[in-house]
Short mmCIF file of C-alpha atoms in Angstrom, two decimals:
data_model
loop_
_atom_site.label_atom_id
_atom_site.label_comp_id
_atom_site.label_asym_id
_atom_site.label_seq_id
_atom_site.Cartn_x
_atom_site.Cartn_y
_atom_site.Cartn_z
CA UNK A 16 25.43 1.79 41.59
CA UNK A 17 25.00 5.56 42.32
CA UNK A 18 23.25 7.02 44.94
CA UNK A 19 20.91 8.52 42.25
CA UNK A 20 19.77 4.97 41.26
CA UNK A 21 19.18 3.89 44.46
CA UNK A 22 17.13 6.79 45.80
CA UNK A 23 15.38 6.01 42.34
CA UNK A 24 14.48 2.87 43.80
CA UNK A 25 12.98 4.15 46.75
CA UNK A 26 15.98 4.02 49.19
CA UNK A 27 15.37 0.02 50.23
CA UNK A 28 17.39 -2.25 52.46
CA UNK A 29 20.58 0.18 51.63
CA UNK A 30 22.62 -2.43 54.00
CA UNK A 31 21.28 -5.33 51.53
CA UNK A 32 22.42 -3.62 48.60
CA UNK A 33 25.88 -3.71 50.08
CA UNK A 34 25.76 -7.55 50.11
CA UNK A 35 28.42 -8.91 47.76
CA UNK A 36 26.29 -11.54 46.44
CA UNK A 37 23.50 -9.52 45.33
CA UNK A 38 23.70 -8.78 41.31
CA UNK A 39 22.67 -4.98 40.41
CA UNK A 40 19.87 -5.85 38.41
CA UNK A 41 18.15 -7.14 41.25
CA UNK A 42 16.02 -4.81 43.92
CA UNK A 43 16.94 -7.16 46.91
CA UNK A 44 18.66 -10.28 47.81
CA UNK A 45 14.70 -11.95 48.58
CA UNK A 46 14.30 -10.76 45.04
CA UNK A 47 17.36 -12.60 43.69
CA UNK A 48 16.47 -15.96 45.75
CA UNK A 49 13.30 -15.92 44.19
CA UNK A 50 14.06 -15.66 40.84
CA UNK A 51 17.13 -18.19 41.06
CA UNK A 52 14.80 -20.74 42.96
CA UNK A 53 12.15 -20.64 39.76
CA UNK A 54 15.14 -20.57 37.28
CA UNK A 55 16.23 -24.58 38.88
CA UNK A 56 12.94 -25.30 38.61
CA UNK A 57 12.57 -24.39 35.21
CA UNK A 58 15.80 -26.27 34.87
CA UNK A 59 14.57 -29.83 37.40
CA UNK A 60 11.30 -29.64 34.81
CA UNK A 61 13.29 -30.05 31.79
CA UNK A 62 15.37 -32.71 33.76
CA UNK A 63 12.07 -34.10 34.15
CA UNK A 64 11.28 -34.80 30.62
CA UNK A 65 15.20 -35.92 29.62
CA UNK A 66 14.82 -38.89 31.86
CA UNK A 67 11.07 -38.72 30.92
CA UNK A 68 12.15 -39.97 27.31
CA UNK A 69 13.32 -43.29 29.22
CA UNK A 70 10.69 -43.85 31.03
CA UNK A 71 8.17 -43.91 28.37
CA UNK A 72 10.43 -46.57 26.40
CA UNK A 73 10.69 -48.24 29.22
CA UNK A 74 6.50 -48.44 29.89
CA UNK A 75 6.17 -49.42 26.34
CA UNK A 76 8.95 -52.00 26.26
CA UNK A 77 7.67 -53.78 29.42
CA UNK A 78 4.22 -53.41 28.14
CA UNK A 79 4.92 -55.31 25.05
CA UNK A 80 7.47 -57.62 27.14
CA UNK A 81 6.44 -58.50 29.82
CA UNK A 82 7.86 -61.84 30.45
CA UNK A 83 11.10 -61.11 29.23
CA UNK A 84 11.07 -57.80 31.44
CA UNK A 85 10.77 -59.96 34.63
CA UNK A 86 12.90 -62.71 33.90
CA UNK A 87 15.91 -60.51 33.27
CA UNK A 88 14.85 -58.00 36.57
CA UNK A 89 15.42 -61.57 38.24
CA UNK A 90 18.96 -61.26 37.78
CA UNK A 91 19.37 -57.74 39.76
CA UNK A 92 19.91 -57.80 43.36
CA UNK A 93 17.10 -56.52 44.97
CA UNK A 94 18.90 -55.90 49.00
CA UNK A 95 21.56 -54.05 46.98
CA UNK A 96 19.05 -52.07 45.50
CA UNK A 97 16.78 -51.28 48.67
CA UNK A 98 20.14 -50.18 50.67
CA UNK A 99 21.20 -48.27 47.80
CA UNK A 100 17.62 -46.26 48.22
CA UNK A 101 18.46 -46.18 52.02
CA UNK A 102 21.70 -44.64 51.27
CA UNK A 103 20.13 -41.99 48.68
CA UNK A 104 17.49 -41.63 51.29
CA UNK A 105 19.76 -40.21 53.94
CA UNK A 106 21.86 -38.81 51.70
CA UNK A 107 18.06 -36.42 51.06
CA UNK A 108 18.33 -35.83 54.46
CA UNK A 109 21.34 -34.97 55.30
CA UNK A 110 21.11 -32.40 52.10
CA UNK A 111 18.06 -31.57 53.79
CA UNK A 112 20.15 -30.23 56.77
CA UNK A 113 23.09 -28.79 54.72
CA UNK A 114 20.38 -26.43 53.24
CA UNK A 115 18.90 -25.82 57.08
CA UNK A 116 22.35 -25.32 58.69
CA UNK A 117 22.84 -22.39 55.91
CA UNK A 118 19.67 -21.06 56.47
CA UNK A 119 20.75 -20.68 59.94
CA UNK A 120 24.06 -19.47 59.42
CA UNK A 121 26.19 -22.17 60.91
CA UNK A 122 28.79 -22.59 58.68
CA UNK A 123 30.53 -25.25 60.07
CA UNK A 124 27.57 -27.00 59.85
CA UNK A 125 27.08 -26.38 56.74
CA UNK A 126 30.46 -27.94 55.57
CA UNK A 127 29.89 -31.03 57.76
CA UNK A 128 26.52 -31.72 56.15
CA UNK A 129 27.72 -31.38 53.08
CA UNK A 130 30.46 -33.82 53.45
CA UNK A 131 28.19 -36.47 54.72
CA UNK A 132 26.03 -35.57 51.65
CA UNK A 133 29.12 -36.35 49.60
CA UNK A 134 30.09 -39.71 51.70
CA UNK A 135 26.96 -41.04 51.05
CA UNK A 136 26.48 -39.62 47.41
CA UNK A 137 29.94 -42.05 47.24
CA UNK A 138 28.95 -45.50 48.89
CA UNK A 139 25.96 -45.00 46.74
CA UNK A 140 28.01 -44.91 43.54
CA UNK A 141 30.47 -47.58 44.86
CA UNK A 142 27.55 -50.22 45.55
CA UNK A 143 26.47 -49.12 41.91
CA UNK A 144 29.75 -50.37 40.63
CA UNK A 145 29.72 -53.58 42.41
CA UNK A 146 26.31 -54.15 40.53
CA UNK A 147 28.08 -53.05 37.24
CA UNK A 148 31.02 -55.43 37.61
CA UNK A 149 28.32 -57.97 38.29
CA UNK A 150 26.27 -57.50 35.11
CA UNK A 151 29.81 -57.30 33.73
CA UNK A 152 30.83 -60.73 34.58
CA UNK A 153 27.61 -61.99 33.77
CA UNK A 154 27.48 -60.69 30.00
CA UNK A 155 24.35 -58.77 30.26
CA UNK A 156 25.97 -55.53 29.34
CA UNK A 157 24.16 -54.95 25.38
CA UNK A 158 26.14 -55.25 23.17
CA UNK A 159 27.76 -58.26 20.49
CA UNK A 160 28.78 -60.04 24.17
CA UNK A 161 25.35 -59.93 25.52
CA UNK A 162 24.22 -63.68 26.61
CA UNK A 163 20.69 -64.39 28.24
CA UNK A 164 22.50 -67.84 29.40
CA UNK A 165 22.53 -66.42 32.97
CA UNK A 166 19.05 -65.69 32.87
CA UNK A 167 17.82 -68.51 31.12
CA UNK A 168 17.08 -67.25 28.27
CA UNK A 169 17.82 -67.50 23.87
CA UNK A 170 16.86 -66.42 21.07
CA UNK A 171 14.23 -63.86 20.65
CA UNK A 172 14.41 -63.61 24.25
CA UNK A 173 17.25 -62.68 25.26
CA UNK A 174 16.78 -60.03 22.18
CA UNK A 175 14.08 -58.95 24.35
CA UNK A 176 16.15 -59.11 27.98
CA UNK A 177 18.78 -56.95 26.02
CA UNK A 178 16.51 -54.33 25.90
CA UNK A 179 15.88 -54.00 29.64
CA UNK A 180 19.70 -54.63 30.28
CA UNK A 181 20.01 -51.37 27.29
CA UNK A 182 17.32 -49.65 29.63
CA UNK A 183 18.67 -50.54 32.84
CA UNK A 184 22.57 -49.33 31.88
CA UNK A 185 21.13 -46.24 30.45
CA UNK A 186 18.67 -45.46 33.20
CA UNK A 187 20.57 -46.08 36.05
CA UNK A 188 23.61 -44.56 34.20
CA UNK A 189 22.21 -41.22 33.32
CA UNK A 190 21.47 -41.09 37.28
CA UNK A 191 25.18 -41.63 38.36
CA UNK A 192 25.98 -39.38 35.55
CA UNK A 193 23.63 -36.62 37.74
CA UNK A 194 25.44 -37.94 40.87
CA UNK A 195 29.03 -37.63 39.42
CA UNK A 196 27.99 -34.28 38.11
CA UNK A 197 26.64 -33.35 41.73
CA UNK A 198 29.26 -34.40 43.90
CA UNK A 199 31.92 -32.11 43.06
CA UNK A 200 29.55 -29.23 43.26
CA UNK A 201 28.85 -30.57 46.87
CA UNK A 202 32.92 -30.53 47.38
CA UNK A 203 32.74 -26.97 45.89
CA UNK A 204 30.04 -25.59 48.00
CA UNK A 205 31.95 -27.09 51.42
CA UNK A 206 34.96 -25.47 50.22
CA UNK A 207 33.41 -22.35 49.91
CA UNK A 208 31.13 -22.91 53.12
CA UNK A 209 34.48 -23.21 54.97
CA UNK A 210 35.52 -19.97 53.29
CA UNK A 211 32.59 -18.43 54.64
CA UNK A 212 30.61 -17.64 51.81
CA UNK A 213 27.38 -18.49 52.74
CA UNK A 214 25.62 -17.25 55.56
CA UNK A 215 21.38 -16.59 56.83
CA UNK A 216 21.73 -13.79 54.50
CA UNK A 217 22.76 -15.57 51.43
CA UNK A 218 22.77 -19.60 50.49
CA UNK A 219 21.31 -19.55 47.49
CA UNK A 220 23.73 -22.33 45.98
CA UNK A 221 23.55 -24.33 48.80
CA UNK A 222 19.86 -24.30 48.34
CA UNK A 223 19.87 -24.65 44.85
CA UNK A 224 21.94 -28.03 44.68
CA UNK A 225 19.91 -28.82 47.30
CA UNK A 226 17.06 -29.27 44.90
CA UNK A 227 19.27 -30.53 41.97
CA UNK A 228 20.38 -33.41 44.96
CA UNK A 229 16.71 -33.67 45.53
CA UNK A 230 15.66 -34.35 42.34
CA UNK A 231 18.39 -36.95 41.78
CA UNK A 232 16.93 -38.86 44.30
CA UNK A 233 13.53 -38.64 43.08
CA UNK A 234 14.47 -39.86 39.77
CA UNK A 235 15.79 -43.31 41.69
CA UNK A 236 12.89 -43.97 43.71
CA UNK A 237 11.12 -44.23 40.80
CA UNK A 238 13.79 -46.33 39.28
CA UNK A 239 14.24 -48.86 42.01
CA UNK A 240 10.66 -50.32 42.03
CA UNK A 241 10.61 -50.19 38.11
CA UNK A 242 13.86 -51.57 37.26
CA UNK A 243 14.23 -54.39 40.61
CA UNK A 244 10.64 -55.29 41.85
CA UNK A 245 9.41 -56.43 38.71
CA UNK A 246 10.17 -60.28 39.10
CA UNK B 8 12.58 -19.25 47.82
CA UNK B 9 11.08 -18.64 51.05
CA UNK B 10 11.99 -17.72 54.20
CA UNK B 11 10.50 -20.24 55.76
CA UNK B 12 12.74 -22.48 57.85
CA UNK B 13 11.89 -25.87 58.39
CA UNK B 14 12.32 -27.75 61.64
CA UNK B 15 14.97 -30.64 61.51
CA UNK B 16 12.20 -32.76 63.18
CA UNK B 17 9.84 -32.45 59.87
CA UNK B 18 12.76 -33.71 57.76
CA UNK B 19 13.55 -36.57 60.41
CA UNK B 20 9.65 -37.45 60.09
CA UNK B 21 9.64 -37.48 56.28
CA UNK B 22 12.80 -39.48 56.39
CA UNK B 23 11.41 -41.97 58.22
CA UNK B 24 8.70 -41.70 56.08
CA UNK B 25 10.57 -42.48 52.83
CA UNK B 26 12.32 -45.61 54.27
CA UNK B 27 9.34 -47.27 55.48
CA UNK B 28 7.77 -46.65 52.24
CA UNK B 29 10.73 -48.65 50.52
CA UNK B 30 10.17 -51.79 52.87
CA UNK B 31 6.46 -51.31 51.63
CA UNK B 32 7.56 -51.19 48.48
CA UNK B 33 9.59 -54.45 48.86
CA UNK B 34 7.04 -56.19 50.66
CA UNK B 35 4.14 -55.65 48.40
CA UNK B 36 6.44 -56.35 45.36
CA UNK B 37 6.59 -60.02 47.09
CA UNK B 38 2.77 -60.59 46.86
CA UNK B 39 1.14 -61.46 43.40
CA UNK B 40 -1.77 -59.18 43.09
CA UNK B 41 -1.52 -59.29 39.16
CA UNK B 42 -1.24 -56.14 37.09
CA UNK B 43 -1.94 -54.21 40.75
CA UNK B 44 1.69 -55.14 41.70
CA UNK B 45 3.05 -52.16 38.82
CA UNK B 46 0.16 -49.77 40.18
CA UNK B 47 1.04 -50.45 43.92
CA UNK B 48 4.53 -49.84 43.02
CA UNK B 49 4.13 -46.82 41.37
CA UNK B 50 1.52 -45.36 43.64
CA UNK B 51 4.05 -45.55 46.61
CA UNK B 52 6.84 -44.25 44.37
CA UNK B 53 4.87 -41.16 43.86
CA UNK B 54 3.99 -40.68 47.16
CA UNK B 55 7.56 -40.73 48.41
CA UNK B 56 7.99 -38.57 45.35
CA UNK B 57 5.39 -35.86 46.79
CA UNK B 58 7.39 -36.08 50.35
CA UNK B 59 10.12 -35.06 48.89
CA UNK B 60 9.05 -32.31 46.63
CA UNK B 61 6.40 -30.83 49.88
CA UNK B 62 9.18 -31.28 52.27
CA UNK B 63 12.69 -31.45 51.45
CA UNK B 64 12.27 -29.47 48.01
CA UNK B 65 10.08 -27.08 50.05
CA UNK B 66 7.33 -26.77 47.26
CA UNK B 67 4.87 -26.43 50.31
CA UNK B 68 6.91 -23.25 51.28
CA UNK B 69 7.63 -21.74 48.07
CA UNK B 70 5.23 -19.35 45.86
CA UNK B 71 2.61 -20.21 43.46
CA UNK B 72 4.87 -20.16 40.11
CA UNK B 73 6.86 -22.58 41.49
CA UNK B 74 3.70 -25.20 42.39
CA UNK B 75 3.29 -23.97 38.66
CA UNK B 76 6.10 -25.15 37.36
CA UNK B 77 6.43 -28.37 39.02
CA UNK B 78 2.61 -29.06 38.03
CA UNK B 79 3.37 -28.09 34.31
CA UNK B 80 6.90 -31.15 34.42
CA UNK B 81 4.63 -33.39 35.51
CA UNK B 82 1.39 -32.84 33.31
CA UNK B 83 4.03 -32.60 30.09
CA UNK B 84 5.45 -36.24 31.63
CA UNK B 85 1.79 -38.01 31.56
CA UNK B 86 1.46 -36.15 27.96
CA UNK B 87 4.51 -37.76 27.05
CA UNK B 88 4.17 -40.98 28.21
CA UNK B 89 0.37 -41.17 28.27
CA UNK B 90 0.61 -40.27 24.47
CA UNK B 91 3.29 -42.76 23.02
CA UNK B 92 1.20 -45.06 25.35
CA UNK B 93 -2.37 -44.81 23.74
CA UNK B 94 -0.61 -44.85 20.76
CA UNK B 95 0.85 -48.36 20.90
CA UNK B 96 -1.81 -49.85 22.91
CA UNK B 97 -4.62 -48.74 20.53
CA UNK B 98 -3.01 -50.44 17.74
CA UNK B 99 -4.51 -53.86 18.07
CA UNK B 100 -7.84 -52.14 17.96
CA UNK B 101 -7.56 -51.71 14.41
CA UNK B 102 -5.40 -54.44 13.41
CA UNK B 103 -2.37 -52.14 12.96
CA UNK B 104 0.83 -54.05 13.07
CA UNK B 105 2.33 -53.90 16.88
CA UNK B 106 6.41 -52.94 16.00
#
């Protein structure tokens, strides 16, 4: 940018244009934060009506199944659900204080936050598979092996528990999908943390996945009461 | 978004918040108050929902497009579900077949 273009512009922040981070189409770094921040939510609002698809199926299904709906809920388990909202609960708020620590500048804070973020991100995942392996073993994964035997059920019934199992899998899969997704970012934004990327001036990423992490566990607080209190 | 920083001890309270409102969530799930049980459920959902948005998404902090946006994802949700909904459970009204 030539000195032409930025006494054009009035001459602002000069020491803000020298930050690396901040892209010449943009007057300042507050500037660039603001538009970014709108951007993910533009993003988090379509994310909104993806899993929204689901849920109306889901309201419908249950609506016309009711019965069937709460029998084959019956079968999740409920404490491994409510710790698994625990975990994604303090995995919020230690997010929550990755974003804070950048906004503050403490890097190594940053980084340690972030980690935790990921550790917990992880045991919520792994307690996900032991419910998998479960549902596994019990053949209530959709499909030509599905059997409503363990829940009591036959015939048109079990049709009908098939269809929450075929919600269930692809609810709660889409959301570990967004946590697999997420948890490398996380790994990439402590990497660069330790680097010493981000600082007061500029988090913006940190921030960002903040919301994406957010969001994430938005989606599952909605999903636990729908998919395990049911019965 | 904004400069606003929040104090740790406003994400402490809204995690406490959130985890109380999933053992409410688990207790009242216990107790048979009929078709109240889904409303109760969902009521507390979206109030834990709202915490987090307000607080940890820092919506209260942030300027008015974004409160626009994030009003605009949710009224397209209740159009989308609220929709497909009337649809299927107007259809007994006029004898319509239900699937």
């Amino acid at each position: 940018m030539s000195s032409e273009v930025e006494a054009a512009h009035g001459g602002h922040g000069r020491a803000e244009a020298h930050h690396p981070a901040l892209a010449h189409h943009f007057e300042s770094l507050a500037a660039q934060k603001e538009a970014a921040g709108l951007g993910m939510w533009v993003f988090i609002a379509q994310e909104v009506m993806f899993f929204g698809g689901l849920f109306a199926a889901y309201t419908i299904y249950r609506a016309l199944y009711p019965e069937a709906f709460a029998r084959a809920s019956h079968h999740l388990d409920v404490t491994l659900g409510a710790v698994n909202t625990g975990v994604l609960i303090c995995s919020s708020l230690t997010m929550a204080m990755a974003v804070h620590a950048a906004a503050l500048g403490k890097r190594r804070q940053i980084v340690g936050w972030l980690l935790l973020t990921v550790l917990l991100g992880s045991a919520f995942l792994g307690i996900k598979v032991v419910e998998y392996t479960d549902k596994f073993h019990h053949h209530l994964v959709p499909g030509p092996h599905f059997d409503g035997a363990a829940l009591g059920l036959a015939g048109q019934d079990a049709q009908r528990a098939q269809i929450y199992y075929s919600l269930y899998f692809g609810m709660t899969g889409l959301h570990a999908l967004h946590m697999i997704i997420g948890i490398p970012i996380l790994l990439a934004l402590a990497w660069l943390a330790r680097r010493g990327r981000y600082g007061a001036a500029y988090y913006t990423p940190v921030e960002l996945t903040g919301l994406y992490w957010h969001f994430v566990d938005i989606i599952w607080i909605f999903l636990f009461p729908l998919l395990y209190l049911i019965a | 978004m904004s400069e606003h920083v929040v104090s740790p001890k406003v994400y402490v309270a809204v995690f406490v918040a959130l985890l109380v409102l999933t053992g409410v969530t688990v207790a009242a799930a216990r107790q048979d108050f009929g078709a109240l049980n889904a409303v109760i459920a969902l009521a507390i959902a979206a109030i834990k929902a709202s915490l987090v948005v307000l607080f940890f998404m820092h919506v209260k902090y942030s300027p008015r497009l974004v409160w626009l946006v994030v009003a605009g994802s949710v009224f397209c949700l209740l159009l989308l579900i609220g929709g497909t909904l009337h649809d299927y459970v107007s259809r007994g009204w006029l004898g319509a077949p239900h699937m």
